[in-house]
Amino acid sequence: MSEKNKTIQEKTAELEQLVEWFNSDDFALESALDMFTKAEQLADDIEKDLMTMQNDIRLVKEKFDAESA
């Protein structure tokens, strides 16, 4: 599944796994930069998804408020 098709929950779970890796016995300094980059990209994607959701909710609320008036 591509990153674009993943839900916010799936992306968050993947991010949590990456963060856990940094605290695990599997941690390897040689891989840390790649793992950090993946985590940073996931965090950015999650933030964008949440901003989109926030905008969608705002639009629905505005439409609801306009119809209720």
Short mmCIF file of N, CA, C and O in Angstrom, two decimals:
data_model
loop_
_atom_site.label_atom_id
_atom_site.label_comp_id
_atom_site.label_asym_id
_atom_site.label_seq_id
_atom_site.Cartn_x
_atom_site.Cartn_y
_atom_site.Cartn_z
N MET A 1 0.85 -1.18 0.00
CA MET A 1 0.00 0.00 0.00
C MET A 1 0.89 1.24 0.00
O MET A 1 1.84 1.33 0.77
N SER A 2 0.58 2.20 -0.87
CA SER A 2 1.40 3.40 -0.93
C SER A 2 1.10 4.30 0.26
O SER A 2 0.06 4.19 0.91
N GLU A 3 2.03 5.19 0.52
CA GLU A 3 1.87 6.12 1.65
C GLU A 3 0.60 6.96 1.49
O GLU A 3 -0.06 7.29 2.46
N LYS A 4 0.25 7.31 0.25
CA LYS A 4 -0.92 8.14 -0.01
C LYS A 4 -2.22 7.43 0.37
O LYS A 4 -3.19 8.07 0.71
N ASN A 5 -2.24 6.11 0.28
CA ASN A 5 -3.46 5.35 0.54
C ASN A 5 -3.60 4.91 1.99
O ASN A 5 -4.63 4.37 2.36
N LYS A 6 -2.59 5.13 2.79
CA LYS A 6 -2.65 4.72 4.19
C LYS A 6 -3.50 5.71 4.99
O LYS A 6 -3.51 6.90 4.71
N THR A 7 -4.19 5.18 5.99
CA THR A 7 -4.98 6.04 6.87
C THR A 7 -4.04 6.74 7.86
O THR A 7 -2.88 6.35 8.02
N ILE A 8 -4.58 7.72 8.54
CA ILE A 8 -3.80 8.41 9.56
C ILE A 8 -3.39 7.43 10.65
O ILE A 8 -2.26 7.46 11.13
N GLN A 9 -4.30 6.52 11.02
CA GLN A 9 -3.98 5.52 12.05
C GLN A 9 -2.84 4.61 11.61
O GLN A 9 -1.96 4.29 12.40
N GLU A 10 -2.86 4.20 10.34
CA GLU A 10 -1.79 3.33 9.83
C GLU A 10 -0.46 4.05 9.82
O GLU A 10 0.58 3.49 10.20
N LYS A 11 -0.48 5.32 9.40
CA LYS A 11 0.75 6.11 9.39
C LYS A 11 1.27 6.33 10.81
O LYS A 11 2.47 6.25 11.07
N THR A 12 0.35 6.60 11.74
CA THR A 12 0.74 6.81 13.13
C THR A 12 1.33 5.54 13.73
O THR A 12 2.34 5.59 14.44
N ALA A 13 0.74 4.40 13.42
CA ALA A 13 1.27 3.12 13.92
C ALA A 13 2.66 2.87 13.36
O ALA A 13 3.57 2.42 14.09
N GLU A 14 2.85 3.18 12.09
CA GLU A 14 4.18 3.00 11.48
C GLU A 14 5.19 3.94 12.12
O GLU A 14 6.34 3.56 12.40
N LEU A 15 4.78 5.17 12.38
CA LEU A 15 5.66 6.13 13.04
C LEU A 15 6.03 5.65 14.44
O LEU A 15 7.19 5.74 14.86
N GLU A 16 5.06 5.10 15.17
CA GLU A 16 5.33 4.57 16.50
C GLU A 16 6.35 3.43 16.44
O GLU A 16 7.24 3.34 17.30
N GLN A 17 6.25 2.58 15.42
CA GLN A 17 7.21 1.49 15.26
C GLN A 17 8.61 2.03 15.01
O GLN A 17 9.60 1.51 15.54
N LEU A 18 8.69 3.08 14.19
CA LEU A 18 10.00 3.68 13.92
C LEU A 18 10.60 4.28 15.20
O LEU A 18 11.79 4.12 15.47
N VAL A 19 9.77 4.95 15.97
CA VAL A 19 10.25 5.55 17.23
C VAL A 19 10.70 4.45 18.19
O VAL A 19 11.75 4.58 18.84
N GLU A 20 9.93 3.37 18.26
CA GLU A 20 10.31 2.26 19.12
C GLU A 20 11.66 1.66 18.70
O GLU A 20 12.43 1.21 19.54
N TRP A 21 11.92 1.64 17.39
CA TRP A 21 13.18 1.11 16.89
C TRP A 21 14.37 1.84 17.51
O TRP A 21 15.37 1.23 17.86
N PHE A 22 14.24 3.16 17.68
CA PHE A 22 15.34 3.94 18.25
C PHE A 22 15.64 3.53 19.69
O PHE A 22 16.75 3.72 20.17
N ASN A 23 14.65 2.99 20.38
CA ASN A 23 14.83 2.56 21.77
C ASN A 23 15.08 1.07 21.92
O ASN A 23 15.19 0.57 23.03
N SER A 24 15.13 0.36 20.80
CA SER A 24 15.24 -1.10 20.85
C SER A 24 16.69 -1.57 20.76
O SER A 24 17.60 -0.80 20.49
N ASP A 25 16.85 -2.85 20.96
CA ASP A 25 18.16 -3.48 20.82
C ASP A 25 18.58 -3.56 19.35
O ASP A 25 19.75 -3.81 19.06
N ASP A 26 17.63 -3.38 18.43
CA ASP A 26 17.93 -3.42 17.00
C ASP A 26 18.55 -2.12 16.49
O ASP A 26 18.98 -2.05 15.34
N PHE A 27 18.57 -1.11 17.32
CA PHE A 27 19.12 0.19 16.91
C PHE A 27 20.55 0.03 16.40
O PHE A 27 21.38 -0.62 17.02
N ALA A 28 20.79 0.62 15.23
CA ALA A 28 22.14 0.63 14.65
C ALA A 28 22.40 2.05 14.15
O ALA A 28 21.60 2.60 13.39
N LEU A 29 23.49 2.62 14.58
CA LEU A 29 23.82 3.98 14.22
C LEU A 29 23.86 4.16 12.70
O LEU A 29 23.45 5.19 12.18
N GLU A 30 24.31 3.14 12.00
CA GLU A 30 24.42 3.20 10.54
C GLU A 30 23.05 3.38 9.88
O GLU A 30 22.95 3.95 8.79
N SER A 31 22.01 2.90 10.50
CA SER A 31 20.65 2.99 9.94
C SER A 31 19.86 4.16 10.50
O SER A 31 18.76 4.44 10.02
N ALA A 32 20.39 4.83 11.49
CA ALA A 32 19.63 5.85 12.21
C ALA A 32 19.18 7.00 11.30
O ALA A 32 18.04 7.46 11.41
N LEU A 33 20.04 7.45 10.42
CA LEU A 33 19.67 8.57 9.56
C LEU A 33 18.51 8.20 8.64
O LEU A 33 17.56 8.96 8.48
N ASP A 34 18.58 7.00 8.05
CA ASP A 34 17.49 6.54 7.18
C ASP A 34 16.19 6.41 7.95
O ASP A 34 15.12 6.83 7.48
N MET A 35 16.25 5.85 9.14
CA MET A 35 15.05 5.66 9.96
C MET A 35 14.49 7.01 10.40
O MET A 35 13.27 7.21 10.40
N PHE A 36 15.37 7.93 10.75
CA PHE A 36 14.93 9.27 11.15
C PHE A 36 14.25 9.97 9.98
O PHE A 36 13.20 10.61 10.16
N THR A 37 14.82 9.85 8.80
CA THR A 37 14.24 10.47 7.61
C THR A 37 12.86 9.90 7.32
O THR A 37 11.92 10.64 7.00
N LYS A 38 12.70 8.58 7.45
CA LYS A 38 11.39 7.95 7.25
C LYS A 38 10.39 8.47 8.29
O LYS A 38 9.24 8.78 7.96
N ALA A 39 10.83 8.56 9.53
CA ALA A 39 9.95 9.03 10.61
C ALA A 39 9.55 10.48 10.37
O ALA A 39 8.38 10.85 10.56
N GLU A 40 10.49 11.28 9.94
CA GLU A 40 10.21 12.69 9.68
C GLU A 40 9.20 12.84 8.54
O GLU A 40 8.26 13.64 8.64
N GLN A 41 9.35 12.05 7.49
CA GLN A 41 8.42 12.09 6.36
C GLN A 41 7.02 11.65 6.79
O GLN A 41 6.02 12.26 6.41
N LEU A 42 6.96 10.60 7.59
CA LEU A 42 5.66 10.14 8.09
C LEU A 42 4.99 11.21 8.94
O LEU A 42 3.79 11.45 8.81
N ALA A 43 5.76 11.84 9.80
CA ALA A 43 5.21 12.91 10.64
C ALA A 43 4.68 14.05 9.78
O ALA A 43 3.59 14.59 10.05
N ASP A 44 5.40 14.40 8.72
CA ASP A 44 4.94 15.45 7.81
C ASP A 44 3.65 15.03 7.11
O ASP A 44 2.73 15.83 6.97
N ASP A 45 3.60 13.77 6.65
CA ASP A 45 2.40 13.27 5.99
C ASP A 45 1.20 13.29 6.93
O ASP A 45 0.09 13.66 6.53
N ILE A 46 1.42 12.87 8.16
CA ILE A 46 0.33 12.86 9.15
C ILE A 46 -0.16 14.28 9.39
O ILE A 46 -1.37 14.54 9.43
N GLU A 47 0.76 15.22 9.52
CA GLU A 47 0.38 16.61 9.74
C GLU A 47 -0.44 17.15 8.56
O GLU A 47 -1.46 17.82 8.75
N LYS A 48 -0.02 16.83 7.34
CA LYS A 48 -0.77 17.27 6.15
C LYS A 48 -2.17 16.65 6.14
O LYS A 48 -3.15 17.32 5.82
N ASP A 49 -2.24 15.36 6.45
CA ASP A 49 -3.55 14.69 6.50
C ASP A 49 -4.47 15.33 7.53
O ASP A 49 -5.66 15.53 7.27
N LEU A 50 -3.92 15.66 8.68
CA LEU A 50 -4.73 16.28 9.74
C LEU A 50 -5.17 17.68 9.34
O LEU A 50 -6.31 18.08 9.63
N MET A 51 -4.31 18.42 8.67
CA MET A 51 -4.68 19.76 8.21
C MET A 51 -5.79 19.67 7.16
O MET A 51 -6.73 20.47 7.19
N THR A 52 -5.70 18.70 6.26
CA THR A 52 -6.74 18.49 5.26
C THR A 52 -8.06 18.15 5.94
O THR A 52 -9.12 18.69 5.60
N MET A 53 -7.98 17.26 6.92
CA MET A 53 -9.19 16.87 7.65
C MET A 53 -9.78 18.07 8.39
O MET A 53 -11.00 18.26 8.39
N GLN A 54 -8.93 18.88 9.00
CA GLN A 54 -9.40 20.06 9.70
C GLN A 54 -10.11 21.02 8.75
O GLN A 54 -11.17 21.56 9.07
N ASN A 55 -9.54 21.20 7.56
CA ASN A 55 -10.18 22.07 6.56
C ASN A 55 -11.52 21.51 6.10
O ASN A 55 -12.49 22.25 5.94
N ASP A 56 -11.57 20.20 5.89
CA ASP A 56 -12.83 19.56 5.48
C ASP A 56 -13.90 19.74 6.55
O ASP A 56 -15.05 20.05 6.24
N ILE A 57 -13.52 19.58 7.80
CA ILE A 57 -14.47 19.75 8.91
C ILE A 57 -14.95 21.20 8.97
O ILE A 57 -16.14 21.46 9.15
N ARG A 58 -14.03 22.12 8.77
CA ARG A 58 -14.40 23.54 8.78
C ARG A 58 -15.41 23.84 7.67
O ARG A 58 -16.41 24.52 7.90
N LEU A 59 -15.17 23.29 6.47
CA LEU A 59 -16.09 23.53 5.35
C LEU A 59 -17.47 22.93 5.62
O LEU A 59 -18.49 23.57 5.33
N VAL A 60 -17.50 21.74 6.17
CA VAL A 60 -18.78 21.11 6.50
C VAL A 60 -19.50 21.93 7.56
O VAL A 60 -20.73 22.17 7.46
N LYS A 61 -18.78 22.40 8.57
CA LYS A 61 -19.40 23.22 9.61
C LYS A 61 -19.95 24.51 9.05
O LYS A 61 -21.06 24.92 9.36
N GLU A 62 -19.18 25.17 8.17
CA GLU A 62 -19.66 26.41 7.56
C GLU A 62 -20.91 26.16 6.75
O GLU A 62 -21.86 26.96 6.78
N LYS A 63 -20.94 25.07 5.99
CA LYS A 63 -22.12 24.73 5.19
C LYS A 63 -23.31 24.44 6.10
O LYS A 63 -24.42 24.91 5.84
N PHE A 64 -23.08 23.69 7.16
CA PHE A 64 -24.15 23.38 8.12
C PHE A 64 -24.69 24.66 8.75
O PHE A 64 -25.89 24.85 8.86
N ASP A 65 -23.77 25.54 9.18
CA ASP A 65 -24.18 26.79 9.81
C ASP A 65 -24.99 27.66 8.84
O ASP A 65 -25.96 28.29 9.22
N ALA A 66 -24.58 27.68 7.56
CA ALA A 66 -25.29 28.48 6.56
C ALA A 66 -26.68 27.92 6.31
O ALA A 66 -27.65 28.68 6.14
N GLU A 67 -26.80 26.59 6.29
CA GLU A 67 -28.11 25.96 6.06
C GLU A 67 -29.02 26.10 7.26
O GLU A 67 -30.24 26.07 7.14
N SER A 68 -28.42 26.21 8.46
CA SER A 68 -29.21 26.31 9.69
C SER A 68 -29.73 27.73 9.92
O SER A 68 -30.65 27.92 10.70
N ALA A 69 -29.10 28.69 9.27
CA ALA A 69 -29.47 30.09 9.51
C ALA A 69 -30.73 30.49 8.81
O ALA A 69 -31.32 29.91 8.03
#
